[in-house]
């Protein structure tokens, strides 16, 4: 897909909208080849078909005062979403360097020699960068991150619904995981707790 697609409604002006992954100079030839992968010789995955249909997600500014991300943005269902359904890929800048201060960095793969590949959407990305953590929003997540290979063979992180349907208008929230919160706490004041911190993702 072209990386010059029309940006979605409510997209922030200071972030570059892209719908195909960009590669940072830190990505080695071996890592790039691993991400790009060989063409998928199996039957086209349902996710590739859904990726070509109108998006099931929309970006909205959060106005509820009780929401941990009030005043920021979130990702919402634009229609009813069935269980275990592919929603969107997490698109960002693929890199192999260390970015401890990015709140939009998702790991894609770690090699046995310690080299890791991640996708960072802090300065460029797509709608998936606005998926917030469920803490303070819902009792549990309603979507999850899951890696996949596209029809062309490219490795991507993607967003999928969980075991229950998602109603139209509901915010899509994941669990960032303990490692993410521990990393954020390392850069925060000692008195702050994970449940009280909300860094938009």
C-alpha positions as YAML, in Angstrom:
chain: A
units: angstrom
residues:
- id: 1
  name: UNK
  ca: [0.00, 0.00, 0.00]
- id: 2
  name: UNK
  ca: [1.06, 3.55, -0.58]
- id: 3
  name: UNK
  ca: [2.44, 5.52, 2.35]
- id: 4
  name: UNK
  ca: [0.73, 8.70, 0.99]
- id: 5
  name: UNK
  ca: [-2.79, 7.70, 1.94]
- id: 6
  name: UNK
  ca: [-5.27, 10.32, 3.08]
- id: 7
  name: UNK
  ca: [-4.94, 10.80, 6.81]
- id: 8
  name: UNK
  ca: [-7.97, 9.87, 8.93]
- id: 9
  name: UNK
  ca: [-10.24, 12.31, 10.72]
- id: 10
  name: UNK
  ca: [-8.83, 13.78, 13.97]
- id: 11
  name: UNK
  ca: [-5.26, 12.94, 13.00]
- id: 12
  name: UNK
  ca: [-2.79, 15.21, 14.90]
- id: 13
  name: UNK
  ca: [-0.89, 17.64, 12.69]
- id: 14
  name: UNK
  ca: [2.48, 16.97, 14.34]
- id: 15
  name: UNK
  ca: [2.50, 13.23, 13.53]
- id: 16
  name: UNK
  ca: [3.21, 11.84, 10.05]
- id: 17
  name: UNK
  ca: [0.45, 9.51, 8.87]
- id: 18
  name: UNK
  ca: [1.71, 6.41, 7.05]
- id: 19
  name: UNK
  ca: [0.05, 3.12, 6.16]
- id: 20
  name: UNK
  ca: [3.18, 1.17, 5.25]
- id: 21
  name: UNK
  ca: [6.17, 0.51, 7.48]
- id: 22
  name: UNK
  ca: [9.27, 2.71, 7.22]
- id: 23
  name: UNK
  ca: [12.74, 1.35, 7.95]
- id: 24
  name: UNK
  ca: [15.20, 3.26, 10.15]
- id: 25
  name: UNK
  ca: [18.92, 3.24, 9.34]
- id: 26
  name: UNK
  ca: [19.56, 1.11, 12.44]
- id: 27
  name: UNK
  ca: [17.86, -1.89, 10.78]
- id: 28
  name: UNK
  ca: [20.47, -4.35, 9.52]
- id: 29
  name: UNK
  ca: [20.14, -6.15, 6.21]
- id: 30
  name: UNK
  ca: [19.44, -9.38, 8.07]
- id: 31
  name: UNK
  ca: [16.74, -7.79, 10.22]
- id: 32
  name: UNK
  ca: [15.14, -6.11, 7.22]
- id: 33
  name: UNK
  ca: [15.05, -9.38, 5.30]
- id: 34
  name: UNK
  ca: [13.44, -11.06, 8.31]
- id: 35
  name: UNK
  ca: [10.73, -8.39, 8.55]
- id: 36
  name: UNK
  ca: [10.00, -8.31, 4.83]
- id: 37
  name: UNK
  ca: [10.03, -12.09, 4.64]
- id: 38
  name: UNK
  ca: [9.32, -14.28, 1.61]
- id: 39
  name: UNK
  ca: [5.90, -14.01, -0.09]
- id: 40
  name: UNK
  ca: [3.25, -16.00, 1.72]
- id: 41
  name: UNK
  ca: [2.63, -19.10, -0.35]
- id: 42
  name: UNK
  ca: [-0.37, -20.20, 1.68]
- id: 43
  name: UNK
  ca: [-3.98, -19.20, 1.14]
- id: 44
  name: UNK
  ca: [-4.59, -15.50, 1.67]
- id: 45
  name: UNK
  ca: [-5.20, -14.82, 5.36]
- id: 46
  name: UNK
  ca: [-8.54, -13.29, 6.31]
- id: 47
  name: UNK
  ca: [-6.66, -10.33, 7.81]
- id: 48
  name: UNK
  ca: [-5.33, -9.35, 4.38]
- id: 49
  name: UNK
  ca: [-8.86, -9.34, 3.00]
- id: 50
  name: UNK
  ca: [-10.15, -7.26, 5.92]
- id: 51
  name: UNK
  ca: [-7.24, -4.83, 5.55]
- id: 52
  name: UNK
  ca: [-8.61, -3.88, 2.13]
- id: 53
  name: UNK
  ca: [-12.09, -3.09, 3.43]
- id: 54
  name: UNK
  ca: [-13.30, 0.15, 5.09]
- id: 55
  name: UNK
  ca: [-11.74, 0.57, 8.51]
- id: 56
  name: UNK
  ca: [-13.65, -0.59, 11.59]
- id: 57
  name: UNK
  ca: [-11.88, 1.98, 13.78]
- id: 58
  name: UNK
  ca: [-12.00, 5.75, 14.23]
- id: 59
  name: UNK
  ca: [-9.91, 8.24, 16.22]
- id: 60
  name: UNK
  ca: [-11.75, 10.37, 18.76]
- id: 61
  name: UNK
  ca: [-10.71, 12.90, 21.37]
- id: 62
  name: UNK
  ca: [-11.51, 11.67, 24.88]
- id: 63
  name: UNK
  ca: [-13.65, 14.09, 26.88]
- id: 64
  name: UNK
  ca: [-14.70, 12.03, 29.92]
- id: 65
  name: UNK
  ca: [-13.09, 13.65, 32.96]
- id: 66
  name: UNK
  ca: [-12.71, 10.27, 34.69]
- id: 67
  name: UNK
  ca: [-10.73, 8.81, 31.79]
- id: 68
  name: UNK
  ca: [-6.95, 8.55, 32.41]
- id: 69
  name: UNK
  ca: [-6.35, 10.00, 28.92]
- id: 70
  name: UNK
  ca: [-8.91, 12.81, 29.09]
- id: 71
  name: UNK
  ca: [-8.01, 15.47, 26.53]
- id: 72
  name: UNK
  ca: [-5.98, 13.03, 24.46]
- id: 73
  name: UNK
  ca: [-7.08, 10.63, 21.73]
- id: 74
  name: UNK
  ca: [-8.35, 7.07, 21.71]
- id: 75
  name: UNK
  ca: [-9.32, 4.46, 19.14]
- id: 76
  name: UNK
  ca: [-12.99, 3.49, 18.89]
- id: 77
  name: UNK
  ca: [-15.07, 0.92, 17.04]
- id: 78
  name: UNK
  ca: [-16.90, 2.47, 14.07]
- id: 79
  name: UNK
  ca: [-19.17, -0.57, 13.84]
- id: 80
  name: UNK
  ca: [-19.95, -3.76, 15.74]
- id: 81
  name: UNK
  ca: [-16.89, -6.02, 15.76]
- id: 82
  name: UNK
  ca: [-17.21, -9.82, 16.04]
- id: 83
  name: UNK
  ca: [-14.95, -11.82, 18.40]
- id: 84
  name: UNK
  ca: [-11.43, -12.73, 17.26]
- id: 85
  name: UNK
  ca: [-11.51, -10.30, 14.36]
- id: 86
  name: UNK
  ca: [-8.56, -8.52, 12.75]
- id: 87
  name: UNK
  ca: [-8.93, -4.74, 13.01]
- id: 88
  name: UNK
  ca: [-5.79, -2.96, 11.88]
- id: 89
  name: UNK
  ca: [-2.01, -3.28, 11.66]
- id: 90
  name: UNK
  ca: [0.22, -1.27, 14.00]
- id: 91
  name: UNK
  ca: [2.29, 0.76, 11.54]
- id: 92
  name: UNK
  ca: [5.39, 2.71, 12.54]
- id: 93
  name: UNK
  ca: [9.11, 3.08, 11.98]
- id: 94
  name: UNK
  ca: [10.91, -0.27, 12.08]
- id: 95
  name: UNK
  ca: [14.16, 0.05, 14.04]
- id: 96
  name: UNK
  ca: [16.83, -1.91, 15.89]
- id: 97
  name: UNK
  ca: [18.18, 0.85, 18.16]
- id: 98
  name: UNK
  ca: [17.22, 1.47, 21.79]
- id: 99
  name: UNK
  ca: [14.32, 3.88, 22.39]
- id: 100
  name: UNK
  ca: [13.55, 3.69, 26.11]
- id: 101
  name: UNK
  ca: [11.61, 6.96, 26.18]
- id: 102
  name: UNK
  ca: [9.16, 6.15, 23.38]
- id: 103
  name: UNK
  ca: [5.65, 5.31, 24.57]
- id: 104
  name: UNK
  ca: [4.68, 4.03, 21.12]
- id: 105
  name: UNK
  ca: [7.32, 1.35, 20.65]
- id: 106
  name: UNK
  ca: [6.18, -2.26, 20.14]
- id: 107
  name: UNK
  ca: [8.53, -5.23, 19.92]
- id: 108
  name: UNK
  ca: [8.27, -7.35, 16.77]
- id: 109
  name: UNK
  ca: [11.06, -9.89, 17.24]
- id: 110
  name: UNK
  ca: [14.21, -10.61, 19.22]
- id: 111
  name: UNK
  ca: [17.01, -12.73, 17.76]
- id: 112
  name: UNK
  ca: [19.03, -15.17, 19.86]
- id: 113
  name: UNK
  ca: [22.06, -12.87, 19.66]
- id: 114
  name: UNK
  ca: [20.09, -10.14, 21.45]
- id: 115
  name: UNK
  ca: [19.31, -7.97, 18.42]
- id: 116
  name: UNK
  ca: [15.68, -6.92, 18.49]
- id: 117
  name: UNK
  ca: [13.28, -5.42, 15.99]
- id: 118
  name: UNK
  ca: [10.55, -2.99, 17.03]
- id: 119
  name: UNK
  ca: [7.96, -0.67, 15.50]
- id: 120
  name: UNK
  ca: [7.92, 2.89, 16.86]
- id: 121
  name: UNK
  ca: [4.91, 5.11, 16.09]
- id: 122
  name: UNK
  ca: [5.98, 8.12, 18.17]
- id: 123
  name: UNK
  ca: [6.59, 10.38, 15.16]
- id: 124
  name: UNK
  ca: [4.88, 8.46, 12.35]
- id: 125
  name: UNK
  ca: [2.23, 5.80, 12.25]
- id: 126
  name: UNK
  ca: [-1.43, 4.97, 11.67]
- id: 127
  name: UNK
  ca: [-4.62, 4.80, 13.72]
- id: 128
  name: UNK
  ca: [-3.39, 1.88, 15.83]
- id: 129
  name: UNK
  ca: [-1.00, 4.19, 17.73]
- id: 130
  name: UNK
  ca: [-4.02, 5.55, 19.61]
- id: 131
  name: UNK
  ca: [-4.99, 2.28, 21.31]
- id: 132
  name: UNK
  ca: [-4.97, 3.04, 25.03]
- id: 133
  name: UNK
  ca: [-4.37, 0.76, 28.00]
- id: 134
  name: UNK
  ca: [-7.51, -0.62, 29.65]
- id: 135
  name: UNK
  ca: [-6.56, 0.44, 33.19]
- id: 136
  name: UNK
  ca: [-8.95, 3.10, 34.44]
- id: 137
  name: UNK
  ca: [-11.18, 2.61, 31.40]
- id: 138
  name: UNK
  ca: [-12.61, -0.91, 31.53]
- id: 139
  name: UNK
  ca: [-12.34, -3.92, 33.81]
- id: 140
  name: UNK
  ca: [-10.44, -5.81, 31.12]
- id: 141
  name: UNK
  ca: [-9.09, -5.32, 27.57]
- id: 142
  name: UNK
  ca: [-11.36, -5.85, 24.56]
- id: 143
  name: UNK
  ca: [-8.56, -6.09, 21.97]
- id: 144
  name: UNK
  ca: [-5.02, -7.45, 21.86]
- id: 145
  name: UNK
  ca: [-1.78, -7.04, 19.91]
- id: 146
  name: UNK
  ca: [-0.85, -10.04, 17.78]
- id: 147
  name: UNK
  ca: [1.95, -10.41, 15.25]
- id: 148
  name: UNK
  ca: [1.21, -11.71, 11.76]
- id: 149
  name: UNK
  ca: [2.68, -12.10, 8.30]
- id: 150
  name: UNK
  ca: [0.91, -10.31, 5.47]
- id: 151
  name: UNK
  ca: [0.21, -11.89, 2.10]
- id: 152
  name: UNK
  ca: [3.50, -10.40, 0.86]
- id: 153
  name: UNK
  ca: [5.33, -11.99, 3.81]
- id: 154
  name: UNK
  ca: [5.94, -8.82, 5.83]
- id: 155
  name: UNK
  ca: [5.97, -9.14, 9.62]
- id: 156
  name: UNK
  ca: [3.58, -6.76, 11.35]
- id: 157
  name: UNK
  ca: [1.99, -6.26, 14.73]
- id: 158
  name: UNK
  ca: [-1.78, -6.03, 14.49]
- id: 159
  name: UNK
  ca: [-4.83, -5.34, 16.63]
- id: 160
  name: UNK
  ca: [-7.47, -8.07, 17.09]
- id: 161
  name: UNK
  ca: [-10.69, -8.28, 19.08]
- id: 162
  name: UNK
  ca: [-10.75, -10.81, 21.91]
- id: 163
  name: UNK
  ca: [-13.36, -13.45, 22.76]
- id: 164
  name: UNK
  ca: [-16.32, -11.08, 23.06]
- id: 165
  name: UNK
  ca: [-17.88, -8.79, 20.43]
- id: 166
  name: UNK
  ca: [-17.13, -5.07, 20.61]
- id: 167
  name: UNK
  ca: [-20.08, -2.69, 20.39]
- id: 168
  name: UNK
  ca: [-20.11, 0.21, 17.97]
- id: 169
  name: UNK
  ca: [-18.74, 3.29, 19.71]
- id: 170
  name: UNK
  ca: [-16.75, 1.40, 22.35]
- id: 171
  name: UNK
  ca: [-13.16, 2.41, 22.96]
- id: 172
  name: UNK
  ca: [-10.63, -0.23, 21.93]
- id: 173
  name: UNK
  ca: [-8.23, -0.89, 24.80]
- id: 174
  name: UNK
  ca: [-5.40, -3.36, 25.31]
- id: 175
  name: UNK
  ca: [-3.14, -4.38, 28.16]
- id: 176
  name: UNK
  ca: [0.23, -2.72, 27.67]
- id: 177
  name: UNK
  ca: [1.74, -5.40, 29.88]
- id: 178
  name: UNK
  ca: [3.90, -5.32, 33.01]
- id: 179
  name: UNK
  ca: [7.12, -4.70, 31.09]
- id: 180
  name: UNK
  ca: [5.69, -1.53, 29.51]
- id: 181
  name: UNK
  ca: [4.54, -0.15, 32.84]
- id: 182
  name: UNK
  ca: [7.83, -1.01, 34.53]
- id: 183
  name: UNK
  ca: [9.70, 0.85, 31.79]
- id: 184
  name: UNK
  ca: [7.46, 3.90, 32.20]
- id: 185
  name: UNK
  ca: [7.82, 3.85, 35.99]
- id: 186
  name: UNK
  ca: [11.58, 3.89, 35.62]
- id: 187
  name: UNK
  ca: [11.22, 7.33, 34.00]
- id: 188
  name: UNK
  ca: [8.54, 8.60, 36.39]
- id: 189
  name: UNK
  ca: [8.48, 10.06, 39.87]
- id: 190
  name: UNK
  ca: [8.72, 7.41, 42.64]
- id: 191
  name: UNK
  ca: [5.28, 8.16, 44.05]
- id: 192
  name: UNK
  ca: [3.44, 7.43, 40.82]
- id: 193
  name: UNK
  ca: [1.67, 4.11, 40.37]
- id: 194
  name: UNK
  ca: [0.89, 2.28, 37.09]
- id: 195
  name: UNK
  ca: [-2.88, 2.67, 37.49]
- id: 196
  name: UNK
  ca: [-2.52, 6.43, 37.79]
- id: 197
  name: UNK
  ca: [-0.21, 6.96, 34.86]
- id: 198
  name: UNK
  ca: [-1.61, 7.41, 31.36]
- id: 199
  name: UNK
  ca: [0.78, 7.87, 28.53]
- id: 200
  name: UNK
  ca: [-1.11, 7.88, 25.27]
- id: 201
  name: UNK
  ca: [-0.30, 5.06, 22.89]
...
